[in-house]
Structures are given as C-alpha cells and as structure tokens.
Short mmCIF file of C-alpha atoms in Angstrom, two decimals:
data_model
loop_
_atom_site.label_atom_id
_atom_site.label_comp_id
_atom_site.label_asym_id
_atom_site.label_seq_id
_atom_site.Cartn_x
_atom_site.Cartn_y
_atom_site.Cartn_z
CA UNK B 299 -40.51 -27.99 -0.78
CA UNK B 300 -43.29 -27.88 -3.25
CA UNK B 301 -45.40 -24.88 -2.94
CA UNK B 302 -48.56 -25.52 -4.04
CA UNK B 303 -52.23 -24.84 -2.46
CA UNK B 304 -52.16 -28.29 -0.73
CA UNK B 305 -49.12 -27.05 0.71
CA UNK B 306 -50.44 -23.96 1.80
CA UNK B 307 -53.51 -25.70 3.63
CA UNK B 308 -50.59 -28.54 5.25
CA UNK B 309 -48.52 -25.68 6.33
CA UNK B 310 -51.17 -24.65 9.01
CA UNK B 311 -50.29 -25.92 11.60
CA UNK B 312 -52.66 -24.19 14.20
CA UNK B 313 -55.82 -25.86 13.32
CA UNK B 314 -58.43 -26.19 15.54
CA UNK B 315 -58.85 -30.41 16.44
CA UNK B 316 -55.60 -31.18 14.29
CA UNK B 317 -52.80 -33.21 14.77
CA UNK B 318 -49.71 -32.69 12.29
CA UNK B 319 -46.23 -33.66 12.24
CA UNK B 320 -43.97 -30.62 13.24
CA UNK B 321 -42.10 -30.87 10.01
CA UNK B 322 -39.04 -28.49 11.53
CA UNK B 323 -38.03 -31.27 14.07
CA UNK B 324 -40.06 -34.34 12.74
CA UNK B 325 -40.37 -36.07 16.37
CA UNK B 326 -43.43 -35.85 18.00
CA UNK B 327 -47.42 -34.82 17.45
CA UNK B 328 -48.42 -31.31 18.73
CA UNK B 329 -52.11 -31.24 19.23
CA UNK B 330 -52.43 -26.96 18.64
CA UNK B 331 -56.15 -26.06 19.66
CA UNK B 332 -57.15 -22.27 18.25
CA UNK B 333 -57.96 -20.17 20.83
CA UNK B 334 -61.05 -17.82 21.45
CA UNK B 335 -61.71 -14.35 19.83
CA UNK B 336 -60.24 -11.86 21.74
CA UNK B 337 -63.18 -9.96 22.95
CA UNK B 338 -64.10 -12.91 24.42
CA UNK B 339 -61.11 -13.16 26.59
CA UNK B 340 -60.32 -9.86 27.67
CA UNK B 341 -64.21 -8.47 27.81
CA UNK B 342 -62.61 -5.71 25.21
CA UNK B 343 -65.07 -4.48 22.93
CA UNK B 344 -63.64 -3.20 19.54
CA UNK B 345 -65.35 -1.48 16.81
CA UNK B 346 -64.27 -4.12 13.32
CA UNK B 347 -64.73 -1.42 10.92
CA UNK B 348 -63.10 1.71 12.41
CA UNK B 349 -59.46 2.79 10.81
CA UNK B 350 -59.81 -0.01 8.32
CA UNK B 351 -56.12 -1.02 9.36
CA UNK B 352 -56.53 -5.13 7.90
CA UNK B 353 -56.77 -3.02 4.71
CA UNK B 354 -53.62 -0.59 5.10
CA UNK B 355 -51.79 -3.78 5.95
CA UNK B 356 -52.80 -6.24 3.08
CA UNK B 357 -52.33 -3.67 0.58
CA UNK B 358 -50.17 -4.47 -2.24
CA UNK B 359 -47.64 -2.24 -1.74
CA UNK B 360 -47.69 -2.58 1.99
CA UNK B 361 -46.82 -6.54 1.65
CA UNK B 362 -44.47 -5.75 -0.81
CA UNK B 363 -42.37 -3.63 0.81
CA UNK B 364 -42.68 -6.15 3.74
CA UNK B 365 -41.31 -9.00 1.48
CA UNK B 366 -38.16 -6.68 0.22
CA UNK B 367 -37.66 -6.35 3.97
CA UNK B 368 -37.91 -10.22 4.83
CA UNK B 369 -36.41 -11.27 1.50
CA UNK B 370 -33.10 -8.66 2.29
CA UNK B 371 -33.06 -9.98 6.09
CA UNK B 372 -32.99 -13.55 4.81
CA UNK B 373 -32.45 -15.60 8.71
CA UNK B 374 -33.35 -19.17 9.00
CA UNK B 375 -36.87 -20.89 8.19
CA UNK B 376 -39.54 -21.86 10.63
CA UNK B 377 -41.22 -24.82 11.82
CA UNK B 378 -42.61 -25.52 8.42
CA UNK B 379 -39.41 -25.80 7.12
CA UNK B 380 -39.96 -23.11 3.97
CA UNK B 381 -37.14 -20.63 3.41
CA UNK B 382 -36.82 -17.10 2.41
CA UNK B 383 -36.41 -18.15 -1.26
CA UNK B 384 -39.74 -19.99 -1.61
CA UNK B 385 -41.77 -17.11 -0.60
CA UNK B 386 -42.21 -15.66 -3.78
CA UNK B 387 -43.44 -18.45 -5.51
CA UNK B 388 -45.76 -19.23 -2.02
CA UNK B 389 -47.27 -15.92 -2.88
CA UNK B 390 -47.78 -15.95 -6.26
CA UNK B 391 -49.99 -19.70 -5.65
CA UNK B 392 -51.55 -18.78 -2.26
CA UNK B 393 -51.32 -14.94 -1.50
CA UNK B 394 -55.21 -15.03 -2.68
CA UNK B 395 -56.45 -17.17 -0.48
CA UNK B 396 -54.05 -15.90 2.52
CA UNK B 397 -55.37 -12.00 2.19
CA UNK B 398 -58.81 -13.61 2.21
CA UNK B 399 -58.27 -15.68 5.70
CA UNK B 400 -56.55 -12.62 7.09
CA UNK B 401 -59.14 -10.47 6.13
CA UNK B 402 -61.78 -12.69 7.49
CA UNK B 403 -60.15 -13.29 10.84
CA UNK B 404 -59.48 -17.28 10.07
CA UNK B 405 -56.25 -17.39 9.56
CA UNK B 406 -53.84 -19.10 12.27
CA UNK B 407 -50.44 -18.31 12.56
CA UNK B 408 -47.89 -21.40 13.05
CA UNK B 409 -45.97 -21.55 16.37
CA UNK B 410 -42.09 -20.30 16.65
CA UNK B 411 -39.39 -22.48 16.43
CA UNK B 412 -37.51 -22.10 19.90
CA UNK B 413 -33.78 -21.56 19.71
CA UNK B 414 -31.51 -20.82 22.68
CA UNK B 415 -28.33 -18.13 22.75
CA UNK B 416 -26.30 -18.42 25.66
CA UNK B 417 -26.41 -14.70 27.36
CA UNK B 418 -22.56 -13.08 28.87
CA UNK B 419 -24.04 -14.94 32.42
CA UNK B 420 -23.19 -18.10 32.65
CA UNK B 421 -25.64 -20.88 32.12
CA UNK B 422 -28.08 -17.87 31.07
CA UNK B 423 -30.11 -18.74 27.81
CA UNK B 424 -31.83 -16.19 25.74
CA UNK B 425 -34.99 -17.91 23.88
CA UNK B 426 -35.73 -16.77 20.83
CA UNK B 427 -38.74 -17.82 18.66
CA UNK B 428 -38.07 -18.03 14.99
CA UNK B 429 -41.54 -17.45 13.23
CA UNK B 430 -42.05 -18.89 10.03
CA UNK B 431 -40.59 -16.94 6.45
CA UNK B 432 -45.01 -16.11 5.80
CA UNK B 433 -45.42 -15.52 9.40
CA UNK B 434 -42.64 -12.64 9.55
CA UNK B 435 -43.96 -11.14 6.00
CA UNK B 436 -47.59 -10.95 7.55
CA UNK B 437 -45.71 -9.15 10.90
CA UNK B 438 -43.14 -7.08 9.14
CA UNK B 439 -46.78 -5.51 7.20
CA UNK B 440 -48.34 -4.98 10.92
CA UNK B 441 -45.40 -3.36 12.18
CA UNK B 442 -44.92 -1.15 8.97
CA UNK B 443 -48.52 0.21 9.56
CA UNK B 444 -48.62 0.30 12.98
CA UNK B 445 -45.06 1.93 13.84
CA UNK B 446 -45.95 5.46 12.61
CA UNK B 447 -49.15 5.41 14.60
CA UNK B 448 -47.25 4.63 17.53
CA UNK B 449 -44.65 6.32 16.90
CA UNK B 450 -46.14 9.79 17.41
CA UNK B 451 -47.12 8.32 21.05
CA UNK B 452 -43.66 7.04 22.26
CA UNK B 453 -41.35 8.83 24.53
CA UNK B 454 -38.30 11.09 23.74
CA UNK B 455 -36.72 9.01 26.19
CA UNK B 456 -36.82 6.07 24.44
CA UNK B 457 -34.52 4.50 22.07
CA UNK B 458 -34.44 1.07 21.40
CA UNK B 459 -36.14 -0.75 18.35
CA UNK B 460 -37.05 2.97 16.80
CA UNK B 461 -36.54 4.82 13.48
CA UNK B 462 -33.48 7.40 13.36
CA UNK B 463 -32.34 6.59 16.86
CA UNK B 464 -29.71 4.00 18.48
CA UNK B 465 -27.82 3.66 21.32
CA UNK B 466 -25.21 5.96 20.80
CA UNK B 467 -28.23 8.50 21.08
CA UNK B 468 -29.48 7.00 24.78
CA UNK B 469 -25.62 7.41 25.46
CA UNK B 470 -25.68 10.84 24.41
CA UNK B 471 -28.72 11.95 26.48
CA UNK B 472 -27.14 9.99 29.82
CA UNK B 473 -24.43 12.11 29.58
CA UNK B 474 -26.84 14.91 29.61
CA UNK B 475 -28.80 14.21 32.43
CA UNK B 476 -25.31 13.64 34.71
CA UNK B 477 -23.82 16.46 33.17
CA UNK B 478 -27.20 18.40 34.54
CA UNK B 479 -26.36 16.69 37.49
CA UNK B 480 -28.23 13.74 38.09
CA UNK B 481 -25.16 11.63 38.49
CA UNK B 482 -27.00 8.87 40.99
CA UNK B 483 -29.11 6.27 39.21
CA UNK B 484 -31.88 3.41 39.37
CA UNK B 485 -30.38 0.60 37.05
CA UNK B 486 -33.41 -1.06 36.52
CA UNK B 487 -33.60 -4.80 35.39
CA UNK B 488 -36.61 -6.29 34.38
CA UNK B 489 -36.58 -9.95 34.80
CA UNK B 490 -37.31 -11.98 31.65
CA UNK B 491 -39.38 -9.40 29.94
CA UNK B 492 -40.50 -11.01 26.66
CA UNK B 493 -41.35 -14.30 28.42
CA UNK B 494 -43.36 -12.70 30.98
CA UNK B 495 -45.18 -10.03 29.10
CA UNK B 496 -49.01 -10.08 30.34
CA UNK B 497 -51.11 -10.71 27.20
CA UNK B 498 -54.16 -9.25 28.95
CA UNK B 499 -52.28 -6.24 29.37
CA UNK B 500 -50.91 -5.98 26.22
CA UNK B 501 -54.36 -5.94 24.08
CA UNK B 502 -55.66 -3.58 26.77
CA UNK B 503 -52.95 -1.11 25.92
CA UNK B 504 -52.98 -1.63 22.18
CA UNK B 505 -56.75 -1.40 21.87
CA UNK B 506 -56.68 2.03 23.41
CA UNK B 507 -55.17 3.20 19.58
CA UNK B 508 -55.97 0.44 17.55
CA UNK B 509 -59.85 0.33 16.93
CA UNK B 510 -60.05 -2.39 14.10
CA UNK B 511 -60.32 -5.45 15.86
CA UNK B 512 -59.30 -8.06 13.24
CA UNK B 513 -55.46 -6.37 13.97
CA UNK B 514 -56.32 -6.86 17.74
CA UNK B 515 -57.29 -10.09 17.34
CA UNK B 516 -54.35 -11.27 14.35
CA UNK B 517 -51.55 -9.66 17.12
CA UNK B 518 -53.58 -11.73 19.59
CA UNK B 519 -53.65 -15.10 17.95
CA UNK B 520 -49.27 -14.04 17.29
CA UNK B 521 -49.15 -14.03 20.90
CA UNK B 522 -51.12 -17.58 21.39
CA UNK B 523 -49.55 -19.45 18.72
CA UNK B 524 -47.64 -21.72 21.23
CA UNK B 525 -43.38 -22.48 20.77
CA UNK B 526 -42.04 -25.52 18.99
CA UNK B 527 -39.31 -26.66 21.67
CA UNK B 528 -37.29 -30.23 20.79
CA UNK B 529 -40.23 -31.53 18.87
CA UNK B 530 -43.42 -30.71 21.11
CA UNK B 531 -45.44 -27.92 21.29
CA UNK B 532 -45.78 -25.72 24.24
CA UNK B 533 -49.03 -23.21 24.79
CA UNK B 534 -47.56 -19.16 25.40
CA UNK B 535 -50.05 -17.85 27.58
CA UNK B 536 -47.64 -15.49 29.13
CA UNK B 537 -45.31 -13.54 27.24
CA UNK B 538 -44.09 -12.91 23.37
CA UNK B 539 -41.45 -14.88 21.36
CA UNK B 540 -38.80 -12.40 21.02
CA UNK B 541 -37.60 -12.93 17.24
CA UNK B 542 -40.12 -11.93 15.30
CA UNK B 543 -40.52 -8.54 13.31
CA UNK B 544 -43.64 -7.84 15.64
CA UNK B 545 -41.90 -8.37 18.85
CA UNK B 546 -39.77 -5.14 18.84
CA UNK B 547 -42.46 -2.52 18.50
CA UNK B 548 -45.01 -4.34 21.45
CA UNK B 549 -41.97 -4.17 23.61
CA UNK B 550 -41.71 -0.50 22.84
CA UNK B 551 -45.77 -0.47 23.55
CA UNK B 552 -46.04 -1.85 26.43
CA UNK B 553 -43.00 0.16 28.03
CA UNK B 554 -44.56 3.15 26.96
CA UNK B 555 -47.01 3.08 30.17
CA UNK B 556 -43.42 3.02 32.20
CA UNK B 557 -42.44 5.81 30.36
CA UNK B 558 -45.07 7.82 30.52
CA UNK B 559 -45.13 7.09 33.93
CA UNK B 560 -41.99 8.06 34.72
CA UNK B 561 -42.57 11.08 32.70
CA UNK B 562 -45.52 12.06 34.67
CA UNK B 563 -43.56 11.66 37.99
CA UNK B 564 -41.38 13.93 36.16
CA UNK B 565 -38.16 11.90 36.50
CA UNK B 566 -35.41 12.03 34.10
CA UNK B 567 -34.91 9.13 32.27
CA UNK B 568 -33.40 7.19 29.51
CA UNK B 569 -34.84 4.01 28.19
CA UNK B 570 -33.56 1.21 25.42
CA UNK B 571 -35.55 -1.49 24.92
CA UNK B 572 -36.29 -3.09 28.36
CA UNK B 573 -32.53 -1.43 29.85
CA UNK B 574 -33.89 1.39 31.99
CA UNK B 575 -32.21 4.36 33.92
CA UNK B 576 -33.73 6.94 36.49
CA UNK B 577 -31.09 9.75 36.96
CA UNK B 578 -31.39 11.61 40.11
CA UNK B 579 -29.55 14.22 41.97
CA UNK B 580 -29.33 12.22 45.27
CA UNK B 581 -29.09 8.81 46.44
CA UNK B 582 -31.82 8.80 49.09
CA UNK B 583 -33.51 10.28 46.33
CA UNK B 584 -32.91 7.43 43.98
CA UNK B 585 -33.82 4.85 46.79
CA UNK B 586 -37.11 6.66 47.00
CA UNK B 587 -37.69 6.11 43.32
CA UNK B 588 -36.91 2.98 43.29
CA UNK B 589 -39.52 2.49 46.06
CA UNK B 590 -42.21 4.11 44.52
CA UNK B 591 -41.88 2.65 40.82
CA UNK B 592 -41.34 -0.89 41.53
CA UNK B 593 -45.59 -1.16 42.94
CA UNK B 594 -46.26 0.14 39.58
CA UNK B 595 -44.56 -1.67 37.43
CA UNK B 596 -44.90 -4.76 39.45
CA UNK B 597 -48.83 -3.96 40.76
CA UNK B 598 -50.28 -2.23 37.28
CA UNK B 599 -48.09 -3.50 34.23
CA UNK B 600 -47.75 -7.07 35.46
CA UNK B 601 -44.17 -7.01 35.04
CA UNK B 602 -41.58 -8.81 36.88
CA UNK B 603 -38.55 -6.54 38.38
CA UNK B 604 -34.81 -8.21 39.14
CA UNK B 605 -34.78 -7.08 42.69
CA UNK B 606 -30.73 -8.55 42.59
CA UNK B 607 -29.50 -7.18 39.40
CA UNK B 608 -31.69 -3.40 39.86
CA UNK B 609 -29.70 -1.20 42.34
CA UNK B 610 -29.08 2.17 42.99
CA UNK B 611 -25.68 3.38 42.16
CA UNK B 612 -23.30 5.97 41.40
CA UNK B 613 -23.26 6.33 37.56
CA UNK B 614 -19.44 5.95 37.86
CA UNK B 615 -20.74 2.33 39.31
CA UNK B 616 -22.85 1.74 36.34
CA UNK B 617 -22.67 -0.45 32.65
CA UNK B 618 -25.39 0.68 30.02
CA UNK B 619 -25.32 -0.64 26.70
CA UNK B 620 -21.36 -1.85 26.96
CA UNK B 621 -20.24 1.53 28.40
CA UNK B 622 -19.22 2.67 31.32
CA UNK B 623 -19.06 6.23 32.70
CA UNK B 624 -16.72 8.51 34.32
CA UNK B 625 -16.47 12.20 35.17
CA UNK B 626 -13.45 14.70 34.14
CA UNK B 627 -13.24 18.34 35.21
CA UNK B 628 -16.82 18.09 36.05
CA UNK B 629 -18.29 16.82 32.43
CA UNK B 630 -19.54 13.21 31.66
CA UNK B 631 -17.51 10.95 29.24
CA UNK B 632 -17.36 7.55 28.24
CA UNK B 633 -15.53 4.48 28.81
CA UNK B 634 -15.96 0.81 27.46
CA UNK B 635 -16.87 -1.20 30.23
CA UNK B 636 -14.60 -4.28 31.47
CA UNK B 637 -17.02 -6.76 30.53
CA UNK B 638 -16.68 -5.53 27.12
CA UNK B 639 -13.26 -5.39 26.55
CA UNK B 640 -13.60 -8.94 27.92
CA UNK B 641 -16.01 -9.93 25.39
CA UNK B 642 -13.97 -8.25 22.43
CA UNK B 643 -10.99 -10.49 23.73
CA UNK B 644 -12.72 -13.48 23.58
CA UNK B 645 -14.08 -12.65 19.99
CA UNK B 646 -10.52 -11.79 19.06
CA UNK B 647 -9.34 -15.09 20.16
CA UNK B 648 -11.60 -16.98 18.33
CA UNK B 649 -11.27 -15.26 15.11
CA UNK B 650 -7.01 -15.78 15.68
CA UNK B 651 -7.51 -19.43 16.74
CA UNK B 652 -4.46 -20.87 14.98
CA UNK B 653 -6.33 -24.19 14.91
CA UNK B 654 -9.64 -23.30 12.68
CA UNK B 655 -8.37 -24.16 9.26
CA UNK B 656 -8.69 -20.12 8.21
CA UNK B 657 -6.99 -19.42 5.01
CA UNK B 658 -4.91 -15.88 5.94
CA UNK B 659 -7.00 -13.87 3.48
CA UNK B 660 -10.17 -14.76 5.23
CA UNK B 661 -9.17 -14.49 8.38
CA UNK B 662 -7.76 -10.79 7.68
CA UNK B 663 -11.15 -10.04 6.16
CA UNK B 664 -12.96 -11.42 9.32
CA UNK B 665 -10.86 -9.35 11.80
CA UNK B 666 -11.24 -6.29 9.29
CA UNK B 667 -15.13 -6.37 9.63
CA UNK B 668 -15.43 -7.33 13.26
CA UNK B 669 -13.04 -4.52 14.37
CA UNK B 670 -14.58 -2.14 12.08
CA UNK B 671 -17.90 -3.22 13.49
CA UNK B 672 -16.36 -2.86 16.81
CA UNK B 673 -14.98 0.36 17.06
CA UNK B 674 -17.92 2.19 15.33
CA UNK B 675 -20.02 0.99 18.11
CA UNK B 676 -17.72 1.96 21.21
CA UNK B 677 -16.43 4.93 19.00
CA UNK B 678 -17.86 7.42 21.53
CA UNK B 679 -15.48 5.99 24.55
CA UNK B 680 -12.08 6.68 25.96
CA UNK B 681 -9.95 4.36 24.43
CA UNK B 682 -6.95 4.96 22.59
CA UNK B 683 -4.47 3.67 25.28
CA UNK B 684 -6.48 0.66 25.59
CA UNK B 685 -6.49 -0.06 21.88
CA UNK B 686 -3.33 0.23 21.28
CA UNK B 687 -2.05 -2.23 24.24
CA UNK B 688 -5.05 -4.53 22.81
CA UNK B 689 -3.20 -4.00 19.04
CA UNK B 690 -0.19 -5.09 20.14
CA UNK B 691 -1.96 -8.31 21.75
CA UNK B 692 -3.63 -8.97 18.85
CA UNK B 693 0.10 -8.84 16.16
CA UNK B 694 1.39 -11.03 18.58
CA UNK B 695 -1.34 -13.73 18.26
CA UNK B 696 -1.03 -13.43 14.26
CA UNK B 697 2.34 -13.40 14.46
CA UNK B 698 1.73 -16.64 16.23
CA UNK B 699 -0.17 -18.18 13.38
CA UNK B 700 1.97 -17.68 10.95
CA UNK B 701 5.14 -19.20 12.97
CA UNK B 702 2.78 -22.19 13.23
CA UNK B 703 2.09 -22.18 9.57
CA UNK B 704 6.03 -22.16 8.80
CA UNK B 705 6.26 -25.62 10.52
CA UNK B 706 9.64 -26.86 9.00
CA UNK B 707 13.05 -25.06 9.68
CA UNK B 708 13.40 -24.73 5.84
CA UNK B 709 10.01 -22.85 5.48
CA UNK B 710 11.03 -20.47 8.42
CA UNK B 711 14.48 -19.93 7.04
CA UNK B 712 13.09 -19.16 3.58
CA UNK B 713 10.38 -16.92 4.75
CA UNK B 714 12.44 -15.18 7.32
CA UNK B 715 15.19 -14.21 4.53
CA UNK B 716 12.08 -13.21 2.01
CA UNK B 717 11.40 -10.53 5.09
CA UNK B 718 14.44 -9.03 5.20
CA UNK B 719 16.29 -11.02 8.07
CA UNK B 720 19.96 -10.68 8.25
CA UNK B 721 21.47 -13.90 7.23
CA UNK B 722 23.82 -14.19 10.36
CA UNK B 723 20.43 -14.70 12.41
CA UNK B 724 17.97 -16.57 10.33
CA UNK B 725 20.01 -19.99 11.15
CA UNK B 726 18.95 -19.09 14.89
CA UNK B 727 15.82 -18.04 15.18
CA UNK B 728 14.85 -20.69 12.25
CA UNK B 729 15.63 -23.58 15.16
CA UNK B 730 14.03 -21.80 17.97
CA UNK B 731 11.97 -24.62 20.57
CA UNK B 732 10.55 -22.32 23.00
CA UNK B 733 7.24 -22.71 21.77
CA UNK B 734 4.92 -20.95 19.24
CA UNK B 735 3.86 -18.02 21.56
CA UNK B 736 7.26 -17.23 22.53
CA UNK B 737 8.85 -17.24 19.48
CA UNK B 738 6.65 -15.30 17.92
CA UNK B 739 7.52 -12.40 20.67
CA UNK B 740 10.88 -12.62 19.51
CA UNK B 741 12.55 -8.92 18.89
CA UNK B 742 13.70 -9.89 15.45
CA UNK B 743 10.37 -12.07 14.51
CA UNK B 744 8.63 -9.40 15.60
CA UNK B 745 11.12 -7.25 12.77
CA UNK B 746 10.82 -9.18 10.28
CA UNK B 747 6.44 -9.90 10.83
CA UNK B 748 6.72 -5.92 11.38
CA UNK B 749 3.55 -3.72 11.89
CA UNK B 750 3.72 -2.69 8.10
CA UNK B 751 4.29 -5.84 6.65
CA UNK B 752 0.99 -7.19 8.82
CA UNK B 753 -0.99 -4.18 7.49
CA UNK B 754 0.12 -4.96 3.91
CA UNK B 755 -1.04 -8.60 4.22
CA UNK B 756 -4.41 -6.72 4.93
CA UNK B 757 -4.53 -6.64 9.14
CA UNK B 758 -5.64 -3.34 10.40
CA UNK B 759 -5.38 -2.45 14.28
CA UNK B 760 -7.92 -1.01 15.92
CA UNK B 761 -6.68 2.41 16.44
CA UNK B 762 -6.84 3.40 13.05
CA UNK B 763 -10.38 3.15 12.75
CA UNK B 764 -11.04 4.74 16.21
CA UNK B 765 -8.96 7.63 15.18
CA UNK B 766 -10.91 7.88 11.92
CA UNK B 767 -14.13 8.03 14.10
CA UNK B 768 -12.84 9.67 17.42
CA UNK B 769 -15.26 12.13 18.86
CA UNK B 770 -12.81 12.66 21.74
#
C-alpha cells in the first residue's frame, strides 16, 4: 500500500455524500453518510474547553505509547486494508494533518470489519469488529487517558478489562462471599451486550465525567461508524463493535451504573465484564433480587436480560469463568467445570490430530504452550486426579502418532529395538493389524514409547505444571 497524503484522504471512508469502494472486501459501494454532532442528538450540552482531554490524548507521548501498544499487539488490518507495519510510515506523512482533524472535530473514523467466532453454543456467533490499524492507535490514546479517570470511579467488585486484576481475582472474592455464606446466587446473563448497548445512554453516562466534548463527540462518531459485513455497509445505531481497544473500558462504563446499583442495594456481588453474580444467603432471597434488578437494568440502562440462561441457583449449580464450585468441611473451593474439561479435550485432539502434517518438534512445542497456558488459568481448581487420567489420554494419542508415522514393519521393528524392546517380541508387535489406536495401547508399546522417553522427546503432562502452580 502506498502511504502517501492522497492515501490518507482515500482511506476515509466515512465521508459525508461519498461513495468508495470498501477496499477490505472489494464487492460492493457503501454510501457512509456522517452523522450529526452529538449535542444535537442527545440534547447534551458539553463545555469544549473544560479538562482539555483532545490535548492529553494527541500528545506526543500519549500516541506514542499507544503505537508501542498497537505495534506489540500486531492483529489483522481493517477495511482499508493497511497493516500494523505501515503505520509508522502513515504517521510520519499524515500524523499532521490527522491531530489537526481530530483536534477540530472533522475527522471520521472508518467502519469495522465484521468477523464472526463461533461461541461453545452451537450455531452461536460472536461478532467482532476489527477497526482499522489508525483507528485502534487513535482508541488505544482515548482509553490510555480516560482509564485512570475512570478508574478511580469503578467498583471493587469488578474485574474484567481492568489494570492489576483478572479472573482468578473475581474467583477469589466468590469464594469469599460463599464462604461468608452467601452460597445461593443470581447468574445473570445479559443478552448480546455489545450489540445492544444504548448509545443514548452511553454518552449520557460518559458526559457526567468527561466535560470536553470533542472526546464525547470522537467516542460518539466510534460508535456510528457503521460495520463492513460481506462487502456492504451496515449503520450501528445500537450497540458497540466489540474488538476495538475502546470497547473494553465503555463496557466497564456503562456496567458501572449496575454496579453501583447493586452496591447501593447493598448486595454482594462479583462482576467480570458483562458475567454477573448476586450472592445471597437464601433462595427466596435471591428470587427477590432477581425481581427487583431486572426493571432496572431492563427499564433505566436499556439493557437486554437472558431471562433463559439467568437463574437462580445453588452455587454448587453454577459455571463462572470455566469453574465450577463446591463446598468441603464448610469452606469454598474450586473445580473446573465439565464444559471445560470438554473444551480442553477437544483442543487436545486437534493439536494430536495424526492427520495435520505436524512435524513432532512442533507439535511438542504446541502442546507445551497450550497446556502451560492451560493449567495456569484453572491452576486454582481441584484437579490432580483429573489430570492425570487426562495425561494418560493424551500419551496414548501420541503414542498413536508415532505408530502411524512407523508405517512399514521394517520402520517399527527398527524403532522398537532402538527403544529397548526385547528381540523375542519386536517380530510380534512389529506385524500387529488391530489398528493404530489399539496398538498403540499395547503393554509393551506402551514400554518401549514409555512416559520418560515421551518427556525426553519434549511432551510434558499436565500435572507437572499444576503441581508447580498448585495452590491446593
């Protein structure tokens, strides 16, 4: 891509009365008309010059340190097609004339690219929208300004998207609140969040704190700038594309009115990201709860709440954040919930598919950083038993691949004797025609591919890591 001012000016794509080829999918025309200032919309007054926040963010050092953060993060481009590599040079050509347009409140922000995950439900789609590489610069520099501010405002409660906590520390204060008692719970689910967001509300809430309206209205135009989906554009109205560096600290913004709600109320509760849970002592006291928060959240935040997947439940009944919960001689500990162990399975079996063309080296590294990944994540659980059945699963499958690899009889009576087989058996177990599976179960395969043999060709199990990090 050549980066030059022309460039620049063609990479806008939200220009009022244009019509440009989306250069991401090169299909169709998007006709993207720029909206209206937001005090017009929302009948919010703001004072322009208060705070002087446009300048804290387009500092030098301020954009800089956003860059680093983009650059480091690297992810794919947007609809313009530019990468994380051809920012620099974009900047050194253009970053003049893009501080100016910011500052003046004329610049317009290009829509997301959509892409689709498929969620753990079936036939469930996550939609993420992939901003462009100058796009997430200009919102890592909001959110670097604007998290400190906020920060000071959020609950103790909540976790997700925030500096120096995680969810091993909204596991930690669960166990608190059941330990104190509160072991019946309102699992709430709040349908679709990011794509039904109310903008309206949004700006309300953020103009309470932020009092220079050319950040107002920039966030604003972020949350107008439509979605790129298979080649036409689509207006966002409602909602905020979830993918951006923005999108994590407005979630935590506007689920700070639930929190302080909540807090007000005086419930206990423990929030990450949009996963929410009211610990009571009682279930008719839970039910009640549940009553009396869904009008809010529904009636003055605009939000939409699962009625199917929130329930009240015992927190032995419950998964939070992959874990499940169980109580033993009256104290709350962990578990890792079925669906998890389910979802580790499948990963295992795709990383040990004996039919991806993996050399062995890579595939050992693979497993090494998944499991490690793994097991400092559920590290806080109950699960040495289950790792060590699930260790035993997982030699067996790379014993498989490696009886597949020795295809001939020659190959597995040479490799079988360079492991230490007895010669009156290698002749044997060399011909065996039950099948790669059950071969590789074999006593003496399993003797010669021992567990020390598999660890020195760099395959690790499971419980060696969890006993490095047990907390149990």
């Amino acid at each position: 891509m050549n980066v030059t001012k022309d460039g620049f000016e063609d990479r806008q794509l939200h220009i009022e009365g244009y019509l440009q080829m989306v250069s991401a999918e090169q299909k169709e025309y998007a006709e993207v008309s720029a909206h209206q200032r937001i005090a017009e919309n929302n009948d919010i007054i703001t004072d322009f010059q208060t705070d002087k926040l446009m300048e804290k963010i387009l500092s030098n050092d301020n954009l800089n340190q956003a860059y680093k953060k983009v650059k480091s993060n690297k992810g794919a481009g947007g609809v313009d097609g530019m990468s994380v590599d051809e920012l620099l040079p974009f900047f050194r050509d253009n970053g003049t004339q893009l501080k100016q347009q910011l500052m003046e409140g004329k610049y317009k922000p290009s829509p997301v690219r959509r892409v689709e995950i498929p969620k753990e439900t079936k036939g469930e789609f996550r939609k993420l929208g992939v901003p462009t590489v100058v796009d997430r610069v200009i919102q890592q520099a909001i959110t670097q300004v604007l998290s400190p501010i906020y920060e000071r405002q959020f609950s103790e409660n909540s976790f997700g998207f925030r500096p120096n906590r995680g969810a091993h520390d909204a596991l930690k204060q669960c166990r608190t609140n059941v330990n104190d008692g509160n072991v019946y719970v309102v699992d709430m689910d709040l349908e679709k969040f990011f794509d039904t967001v109310c903008q309206s509300k949004l700006i309300e809430v953020l103009s309470r704190t932020i009092r220079d309206g050319r950040v107002i209205s920039l966030i604003h135009k972020y949350l107008n700038a439509g979605v790129i989906s298979k080649g036409m554009f689509e207006k966002t109205e409602v909602g905020m594309p979830q993918g951006g560096p923005l999108s994590p600290l407005l979630s935590n913004i506007m689920l700070n009115e639930l929190d302080k709600e909540l807090t007000r109320r005086g419930h206990r509760f423990v929030r990450y990201a949009d996963d929410c849970m009211i610990f009571c002592k009682s279930r008719k006291s839970a039910e009640r709860t549940l009553n009396n928060i869904v009008p809010y959240i529904e009636g003055k935040l605009f939000l939409k709440v699962n009625r199917t997947k929130t329930c009240v439940a015992h927190i032995s009944k419950v998964k939070y954040l992959g874990y499940s919960f169980y109580r033993y001689r009256g104290k709350c500990r962990f578990r890792v919930h079925p669906k998890s162990v389910e979802k580790m399975k499948n990963k295992i079996r795709e990383l040990t598919n004996r039919s991806n063309g993996w050399g062995n080296e890579y595939r050992a590294m693979k497993l090494t950083q998944f499991m490690r990944g793994w097991v400092n994540y559920f590290g806080m659980a109950d699960m040495k038993r289950l790792l060590q059945s699930n260790d035993e699963w997982l030699r067996h499958r790379v014993r498989a691949i490696y009886w597949k690899q020795w295809k001939k009889i020659k190959t597995k009576h040479q490799r079988l004797k360079e492991l230490g087989m007895d010669e009156d058996y290698i002749q044997w177990h060399a011909n065996m025609r039950q099948g790669i599976w059950n071969c590789s179960s074999n006593r003496m395969v399993q003797f010669a591919l021992n567990n020390a043999k598999l660890r020195e060709w760099g395959y690790p199990t499971f419980t060696e890591f969890y006993l490095k990090i047990c907390e149990n």
